[in-house]
Amino acid sequence: MQRQSIKIKRGVGKIKRTTKGGLLIAEATGISDTAQGYKDTPGICTKEQVEAWKPIVDGVHAKGGIFFCQIWHVGRVSNNRFDGVEIHGVHGYLIDQFLKDQVNDRTDKYGGSLENCCRFALEVVQAVADEIGGDKVGIRLSPFASYSEAADSNPEALALFMAKVLNKFGILYCHMVEPRMVKLGEKFETPHSLRPIRDAFKGTFIAAGGYNKEDGNKAVSTGYTDLVAYGRLFLSNPDLPRRFEIDAPLNKYNRETFYISDPVIGYTDYPFLTSDV
């Protein structure tokens, strides 16, 4: 019941951050009991969990928002009113471990060549698209990152291969982490760019990783990406779109509270702008 209570309170945070036409992506959500890797992470594999998500999704829809459920691990997708599904393929977890040749040491059809290393990820995309339709599917990838020592010897080739093959599935979007975000929460100077990958992918492209308002606007206006995803700034500023709109100051986020079990501290306790601003 503690996990259920935490998830519901965090769901309130999702609703509070909803704006009309805005896209919200849920945190990584386990699709089986064995998919859970951390304490108090949400799930969507039991009837109780599915039912608990429904009022949260309804609340987002009531405010005119669009809500995708990000799933990690592989399995079937439950029907519980989300607008779509984002497949979690980043940061050294299951799918990323297949993609990266520095950790994938398999000798069967899922390892060795670039095509083989990408096979599992693409089979997951196919399975989810077959279940709910490709137009409701997105995938998040981090080819340049080396979280949990999951690096690749040629991330550009990996990213381009995935972008081109994903076009065949007609999925809605590809959500990719910037090359500068190699390690957790830190920016690094890099000669790499997402532009070639964005140009290769024919659907909507989302870039993520250390963006502020100014460089986010520039990335969109120059065609570098279609959309920019905000995580840490949105966590600490539940009214981030409004603050961007009027150039209001931003709350500073506290990284030490990002992954604690408390469902309020560091999640729903960041203040909104006062009504007279």
mmCIF file of C-alpha atoms in Angstrom:
data_model
loop_
_atom_site.group_PDB
_atom_site.id
_atom_site.type_symbol
_atom_site.label_atom_id
_atom_site.label_comp_id
_atom_site.label_asym_id
_atom_site.label_seq_id
_atom_site.Cartn_x
_atom_site.Cartn_y
_atom_site.Cartn_z
ATOM 1 C CA MET A 1 0.000 0.000 0.000
ATOM 2 C CA GLN A 2 2.940 2.361 0.589
ATOM 3 C CA ARG A 3 4.050 2.049 -3.055
ATOM 4 C CA GLN A 4 0.448 2.590 -4.191
ATOM 5 C CA SER A 5 0.131 5.727 -2.030
ATOM 6 C CA ILE A 6 3.421 7.104 -3.297
ATOM 7 C CA LYS A 7 2.406 6.530 -6.919
ATOM 8 C CA ILE A 8 -0.949 8.267 -6.439
ATOM 9 C CA LYS A 9 0.686 11.282 -4.786
ATOM 10 C CA ARG A 10 3.261 11.450 -7.562
ATOM 11 C CA GLY A 11 0.366 11.262 -10.006
ATOM 12 C CA VAL A 12 -1.003 14.429 -8.447
ATOM 13 C CA GLY A 13 2.308 16.013 -9.400
ATOM 14 C CA LYS A 14 1.756 14.979 -13.027
ATOM 15 C CA ILE A 15 -1.677 16.605 -13.042
ATOM 16 C CA LYS A 16 -0.309 19.800 -11.472
ATOM 17 C CA ARG A 17 2.265 20.051 -14.263
ATOM 18 C CA THR A 18 -0.279 19.614 -17.047
ATOM 19 C CA THR A 19 -0.913 22.392 -19.560
ATOM 20 C CA LYS A 20 -3.288 22.327 -22.510
ATOM 21 C CA GLY A 21 -1.626 20.567 -25.425
ATOM 22 C CA GLY A 22 1.447 19.704 -23.359
ATOM 23 C CA LEU A 23 3.042 16.255 -23.610
ATOM 24 C CA LEU A 24 3.818 14.530 -20.319
ATOM 25 C CA ILE A 25 5.892 11.342 -20.208
ATOM 26 C CA ALA A 26 5.588 9.226 -17.072
ATOM 27 C CA GLU A 27 8.683 8.058 -15.249
ATOM 28 C CA ALA A 28 9.955 4.578 -16.114
ATOM 29 C CA THR A 29 7.102 2.204 -15.289
ATOM 30 C CA GLY A 30 7.609 -1.520 -14.784
ATOM 31 C CA ILE A 31 5.501 -3.932 -16.806
ATOM 32 C CA SER A 32 6.220 -6.996 -14.664
ATOM 33 C CA ASP A 33 7.292 -7.786 -11.112
ATOM 34 C CA THR A 34 10.766 -8.667 -12.363
ATOM 35 C CA ALA A 35 11.057 -5.321 -14.189
ATOM 36 C CA GLN A 36 11.293 -3.423 -10.904
ATOM 37 C CA GLY A 37 14.861 -2.401 -10.134
ATOM 38 C CA TYR A 38 14.396 0.325 -7.541
ATOM 39 C CA LYS A 39 12.318 0.906 -4.445
ATOM 40 C CA ASP A 40 9.006 2.752 -4.904
ATOM 41 C CA THR A 41 9.092 2.869 -8.695
ATOM 42 C CA PRO A 42 5.676 2.693 -10.406
ATOM 43 C CA GLY A 43 4.279 -0.354 -12.146
ATOM 44 C CA ILE A 44 1.566 -1.210 -14.614
ATOM 45 C CA CYS A 45 1.404 -4.987 -14.406
ATOM 46 C CA THR A 46 -1.358 -5.652 -11.866
ATOM 47 C CA LYS A 47 -5.048 -4.786 -11.995
ATOM 48 C CA GLU A 48 -4.606 -2.609 -8.916
ATOM 49 C CA GLN A 49 -1.850 -0.615 -10.609
ATOM 50 C CA VAL A 50 -3.827 -0.182 -13.816
ATOM 51 C CA GLU A 51 -6.871 1.043 -11.885
ATOM 52 C CA ALA A 52 -4.721 3.447 -9.835
ATOM 53 C CA TRP A 53 -3.335 5.040 -13.003
ATOM 54 C CA LYS A 54 -6.774 5.762 -14.460
ATOM 55 C CA PRO A 55 -7.737 8.820 -12.333
ATOM 56 C CA ILE A 56 -4.244 10.246 -12.900
ATOM 57 C CA VAL A 57 -4.567 9.900 -16.661
ATOM 58 C CA ASP A 58 -8.116 11.274 -16.520
ATOM 59 C CA GLY A 59 -6.852 14.269 -14.547
ATOM 60 C CA VAL A 60 -4.220 15.018 -17.183
ATOM 61 C CA HIS A 61 -6.804 14.707 -19.951
ATOM 62 C CA ALA A 62 -9.228 16.953 -18.084
ATOM 63 C CA LYS A 63 -6.644 19.736 -18.249
ATOM 64 C CA GLY A 64 -6.063 19.156 -21.962
ATOM 65 C CA GLY A 65 -2.739 17.338 -21.651
ATOM 66 C CA ILE A 66 -1.304 14.420 -23.616
ATOM 67 C CA PHE A 67 0.099 11.582 -21.505
ATOM 68 C CA PHE A 68 2.480 8.808 -22.603
ATOM 69 C CA CYS A 69 3.430 5.987 -20.252
ATOM 70 C CA GLN A 70 7.143 5.208 -20.379
ATOM 71 C CA ILE A 71 7.640 1.462 -19.935
ATOM 72 C CA TRP A 72 10.823 -0.375 -19.166
ATOM 73 C CA HIS A 73 11.519 -4.068 -19.530
ATOM 74 C CA VAL A 74 9.744 -5.980 -22.243
ATOM 75 C CA GLY A 75 6.185 -7.266 -22.249
ATOM 76 C CA ARG A 76 2.617 -6.596 -23.272
ATOM 77 C CA VAL A 77 1.033 -3.171 -22.864
ATOM 78 C CA SER A 78 -2.008 -2.794 -20.603
ATOM 79 C CA ASN A 79 -5.051 -0.841 -21.786
ATOM 80 C CA ASN A 80 -5.633 1.979 -19.305
ATOM 81 C CA ARG A 81 -6.389 5.121 -21.324
ATOM 82 C CA PHE A 82 -2.883 6.506 -21.843
ATOM 83 C CA ASP A 83 -2.493 8.300 -25.159
ATOM 84 C CA GLY A 84 0.517 6.181 -26.013
ATOM 85 C CA VAL A 85 3.618 4.372 -24.838
ATOM 86 C CA GLU A 86 7.263 5.408 -24.748
ATOM 87 C CA ILE A 87 9.674 2.475 -24.734
ATOM 88 C CA HIS A 88 12.538 2.997 -22.303
ATOM 89 C CA GLY A 89 15.738 2.153 -24.195
ATOM 90 C CA VAL A 90 18.293 4.275 -22.336
ATOM 91 C CA HIS A 91 20.922 4.458 -19.622
ATOM 92 C CA GLY A 92 22.238 0.939 -19.354
ATOM 93 C CA TYR A 93 18.992 -0.881 -18.628
ATOM 94 C CA LEU A 94 17.675 -3.935 -20.451
ATOM 95 C CA ILE A 95 17.232 -2.632 -24.005
ATOM 96 C CA ASP A 96 20.325 -0.431 -23.843
ATOM 97 C CA GLN A 97 22.392 -3.418 -22.708
ATOM 98 C CA PHE A 98 21.544 -5.149 -25.968
ATOM 99 C CA LEU A 99 22.250 -2.045 -28.066
ATOM 100 C CA LYS A 100 25.724 -1.223 -26.704
ATOM 101 C CA ASP A 101 28.593 -3.349 -28.013
ATOM 102 C CA GLN A 102 30.756 -2.664 -24.948
ATOM 103 C CA VAL A 103 28.384 -4.671 -22.734
ATOM 104 C CA ASN A 104 26.620 -6.942 -25.224
ATOM 105 C CA ASP A 105 28.916 -9.950 -25.476
ATOM 106 C CA ARG A 106 26.339 -12.345 -26.889
ATOM 107 C CA THR A 107 27.326 -14.691 -29.699
ATOM 108 C CA ASP A 108 23.814 -15.528 -30.909
ATOM 109 C CA LYS A 109 21.553 -13.525 -33.217
ATOM 110 C CA TYR A 110 21.269 -10.783 -30.574
ATOM 111 C CA GLY A 111 24.961 -9.917 -30.465
ATOM 112 C CA GLY A 112 28.031 -9.245 -32.563
ATOM 113 C CA SER A 113 26.994 -7.129 -35.559
ATOM 114 C CA LEU A 114 25.225 -3.776 -35.332
ATOM 115 C CA GLU A 115 22.107 -5.329 -36.805
ATOM 116 C CA ASN A 116 22.128 -8.110 -34.226
ATOM 117 C CA CYS A 117 22.691 -5.755 -31.286
ATOM 118 C CA CYS A 118 19.675 -3.720 -32.401
ATOM 119 C CA ARG A 119 17.466 -6.749 -33.010
ATOM 120 C CA PHE A 120 15.989 -6.978 -29.499
ATOM 121 C CA ALA A 121 15.099 -3.280 -29.331
ATOM 122 C CA LEU A 122 13.400 -3.445 -32.702
ATOM 123 C CA GLU A 123 11.482 -6.577 -31.730
ATOM 124 C CA VAL A 124 10.169 -4.702 -28.697
ATOM 125 C CA VAL A 125 9.104 -1.793 -30.907
ATOM 126 C CA GLN A 126 7.381 -4.213 -33.277
ATOM 127 C CA ALA A 127 5.569 -5.971 -30.430
ATOM 128 C CA VAL A 128 4.289 -2.737 -28.890
ATOM 129 C CA ALA A 129 3.327 -1.269 -32.280
ATOM 130 C CA ASP A 130 1.439 -4.454 -33.137
ATOM 131 C CA GLU A 131 -0.446 -4.161 -29.859
ATOM 132 C CA ILE A 132 -1.461 -0.488 -29.912
ATOM 133 C CA GLY A 133 -0.448 0.896 -33.322
ATOM 134 C CA GLY A 134 2.804 2.569 -34.320
ATOM 135 C CA ASP A 135 1.196 6.016 -34.223
ATOM 136 C CA LYS A 136 0.928 5.672 -30.429
ATOM 137 C CA VAL A 137 4.515 4.531 -29.846
ATOM 138 C CA GLY A 138 7.698 6.433 -29.023
ATOM 139 C CA ILE A 139 11.125 5.219 -27.993
ATOM 140 C CA ARG A 140 13.799 6.873 -25.890
ATOM 141 C CA LEU A 141 17.441 6.160 -26.745
ATOM 142 C CA SER A 142 20.839 7.253 -25.398
ATOM 143 C CA PRO A 143 23.421 5.981 -27.912
ATOM 144 C CA PHE A 144 26.135 8.401 -26.763
ATOM 145 C CA ALA A 145 25.756 7.820 -23.024
ATOM 146 C CA SER A 146 27.749 5.391 -20.907
ATOM 147 C CA TYR A 147 25.547 4.962 -17.854
ATOM 148 C CA SER A 148 26.271 1.793 -15.876
ATOM 149 C CA GLU A 149 29.342 1.323 -18.094
ATOM 150 C CA ALA A 150 27.061 0.671 -21.081
ATOM 151 C CA ALA A 151 28.950 2.427 -23.869
ATOM 152 C CA ASP A 152 29.203 1.830 -27.596
ATOM 153 C CA SER A 153 32.316 1.945 -29.767
ATOM 154 C CA ASN A 154 30.518 3.841 -32.541
ATOM 155 C CA PRO A 155 27.479 5.654 -31.137
ATOM 156 C CA GLU A 156 26.901 7.658 -34.326
ATOM 157 C CA ALA A 157 26.519 4.484 -36.372
ATOM 158 C CA LEU A 158 24.238 2.980 -33.730
ATOM 159 C CA ALA A 159 22.039 6.085 -33.604
ATOM 160 C CA LEU A 160 21.776 6.390 -37.378
ATOM 161 C CA PHE A 161 20.997 2.709 -37.836
ATOM 162 C CA MET A 162 18.212 2.834 -35.261
ATOM 163 C CA ALA A 163 16.757 6.057 -36.698
ATOM 164 C CA LYS A 164 16.614 4.648 -40.215
ATOM 165 C CA VAL A 165 15.152 1.274 -39.234
ATOM 166 C CA LEU A 166 12.601 2.843 -36.886
ATOM 167 C CA ASN A 167 11.146 4.636 -39.908
ATOM 168 C CA LYS A 168 9.889 1.264 -41.133
ATOM 169 C CA PHE A 169 7.632 0.918 -38.086
ATOM 170 C CA GLY A 170 5.945 4.289 -38.531
ATOM 171 C CA ILE A 171 6.274 5.119 -34.848
ATOM 172 C CA LEU A 172 5.201 8.528 -33.612
ATOM 173 C CA TYR A 173 8.499 9.791 -32.223
ATOM 174 C CA CYS A 174 12.110 9.128 -31.360
ATOM 175 C CA HIS A 175 13.265 10.695 -28.094
ATOM 176 C CA MET A 176 17.049 10.900 -27.863
ATOM 177 C CA VAL A 177 19.444 12.028 -25.142
ATOM 178 C CA GLU A 178 22.021 14.635 -26.168
ATOM 179 C CA PRO A 179 25.627 13.444 -26.676
ATOM 180 C CA ARG A 180 26.765 15.975 -24.060
ATOM 181 C CA MET A 181 24.925 14.017 -21.343
ATOM 182 C CA VAL A 182 27.426 11.159 -21.095
ATOM 183 C CA LYS A 183 27.225 10.772 -17.328
ATOM 184 C CA LEU A 184 24.447 11.390 -14.823
ATOM 185 C CA GLY A 185 23.489 15.049 -14.591
ATOM 186 C CA GLU A 186 26.675 16.440 -16.124
ATOM 187 C CA LYS A 187 27.296 18.241 -19.418
ATOM 188 C CA PHE A 188 30.426 17.481 -21.422
ATOM 189 C CA GLU A 189 31.885 19.244 -24.431
ATOM 190 C CA THR A 190 31.499 16.989 -27.440
ATOM 191 C CA PRO A 191 31.885 17.189 -31.208
ATOM 192 C CA HIS A 192 28.884 14.905 -31.645
ATOM 193 C CA SER A 193 25.463 16.184 -32.679
ATOM 194 C CA LEU A 194 21.950 14.778 -32.941
ATOM 195 C CA ARG A 195 21.361 16.632 -36.217
ATOM 196 C CA PRO A 196 22.248 13.729 -38.551
ATOM 197 C CA ILE A 197 20.000 11.406 -36.557
ATOM 198 C CA ARG A 198 17.186 13.928 -36.535
ATOM 199 C CA ASP A 199 17.519 14.272 -40.325
ATOM 200 C CA ALA A 200 17.448 10.489 -40.782
ATOM 201 C CA PHE A 201 14.331 9.927 -38.685
ATOM 202 C CA LYS A 202 11.091 10.755 -40.505
ATOM 203 C CA GLY A 203 8.788 11.019 -37.506
ATOM 204 C CA THR A 204 8.745 13.573 -34.699
ATOM 205 C CA PHE A 205 12.136 13.972 -33.041
ATOM 206 C CA ILE A 206 12.558 14.917 -29.369
ATOM 207 C CA ALA A 207 15.893 16.022 -27.913
ATOM 208 C CA ALA A 208 16.641 15.882 -24.191
ATOM 209 C CA GLY A 209 19.545 16.725 -21.954
ATOM 210 C CA GLY A 210 20.501 19.900 -20.096
ATOM 211 C CA TYR A 211 18.320 22.333 -22.027
ATOM 212 C CA ASN A 212 17.254 25.752 -20.776
ATOM 213 C CA LYS A 213 14.691 28.043 -22.390
ATOM 214 C CA GLU A 214 17.101 29.803 -24.745
ATOM 215 C CA ASP A 215 18.917 26.815 -26.222
ATOM 216 C CA GLY A 216 15.655 24.861 -26.336
ATOM 217 C CA ASN A 217 14.026 27.554 -28.452
ATOM 218 C CA LYS A 218 17.095 27.710 -30.687
ATOM 219 C CA ALA A 219 17.124 23.930 -31.175
ATOM 220 C CA VAL A 220 13.529 24.016 -32.402
ATOM 221 C CA SER A 221 13.782 27.190 -34.497
ATOM 222 C CA THR A 222 16.863 25.926 -36.361
ATOM 223 C CA GLY A 223 15.299 22.553 -37.121
ATOM 224 C CA TYR A 224 17.742 20.677 -34.911
ATOM 225 C CA THR A 225 14.755 18.986 -33.254
ATOM 226 C CA ASP A 226 10.965 19.124 -33.323
ATOM 227 C CA LEU A 227 10.495 19.126 -29.563
ATOM 228 C CA VAL A 228 12.641 19.579 -26.460
ATOM 229 C CA ALA A 229 12.064 17.507 -23.322
ATOM 230 C CA TYR A 230 12.566 19.065 -19.896
ATOM 231 C CA GLY A 231 13.060 16.925 -16.806
ATOM 232 C CA ARG A 232 14.880 18.547 -13.903
ATOM 233 C CA LEU A 233 13.555 22.039 -14.637
ATOM 234 C CA PHE A 234 9.999 20.716 -14.930
ATOM 235 C CA LEU A 235 10.364 18.791 -11.699
ATOM 236 C CA SER A 236 11.335 21.920 -9.767
ATOM 237 C CA ASN A 237 8.963 24.220 -11.679
ATOM 238 C CA PRO A 238 5.487 22.689 -11.982
ATOM 239 C CA ASP A 239 4.415 25.753 -14.015
ATOM 240 C CA LEU A 240 7.485 25.745 -16.267
ATOM 241 C CA PRO A 241 5.619 26.659 -19.507
ATOM 242 C CA ARG A 242 4.181 29.746 -17.803
ATOM 243 C CA ARG A 243 7.573 30.751 -16.393
ATOM 244 C CA PHE A 244 9.137 30.404 -19.841
ATOM 245 C CA GLU A 245 6.303 32.433 -21.362
ATOM 246 C CA ILE A 246 6.784 35.463 -19.069
ATOM 247 C CA ASP A 247 10.527 35.038 -18.394
ATOM 248 C CA ALA A 248 9.909 34.448 -14.710
ATOM 249 C CA PRO A 249 12.745 33.217 -12.460
ATOM 250 C CA LEU A 250 13.015 29.460 -11.970
ATOM 251 C CA ASN A 251 13.054 27.417 -8.779
ATOM 252 C CA LYS A 252 16.357 25.627 -8.270
ATOM 253 C CA TYR A 253 16.118 21.860 -8.167
ATOM 254 C CA ASN A 254 17.603 19.786 -5.367
ATOM 255 C CA ARG A 255 19.221 16.669 -6.800
ATOM 256 C CA GLU A 256 19.461 15.065 -3.354
ATOM 257 C CA THR A 257 15.669 14.656 -3.274
ATOM 258 C CA PHE A 258 15.256 13.209 -6.785
ATOM 259 C CA TYR A 259 15.095 9.546 -5.817
ATOM 260 C CA ILE A 260 13.995 9.478 -2.198
ATOM 261 C CA SER A 261 10.885 7.567 -1.120
ATOM 262 C CA ASP A 262 8.978 10.593 0.160
ATOM 263 C CA PRO A 263 6.161 11.335 -2.332
ATOM 264 C CA VAL A 264 6.002 15.042 -1.470
ATOM 265 C CA ILE A 265 9.474 16.347 -0.651
ATOM 266 C CA GLY A 266 11.275 17.249 -3.830
ATOM 267 C CA TYR A 267 8.311 16.373 -5.995
ATOM 268 C CA THR A 268 5.056 18.139 -5.166
ATOM 269 C CA ASP A 269 6.410 20.789 -2.785
ATOM 270 C CA TYR A 270 8.075 23.088 -5.323
ATOM 271 C CA PRO A 271 6.087 26.359 -5.416
ATOM 272 C CA PHE A 272 4.048 27.727 -8.292
ATOM 273 C CA LEU A 273 4.288 31.385 -9.272
ATOM 274 C CA THR A 274 2.085 33.669 -7.233
ATOM 275 C CA SER A 275 -1.173 34.517 -9.002
ATOM 276 C CA ASP A 276 -0.294 38.205 -9.371
ATOM 277 C CA VAL A 277 2.869 37.540 -11.416
#
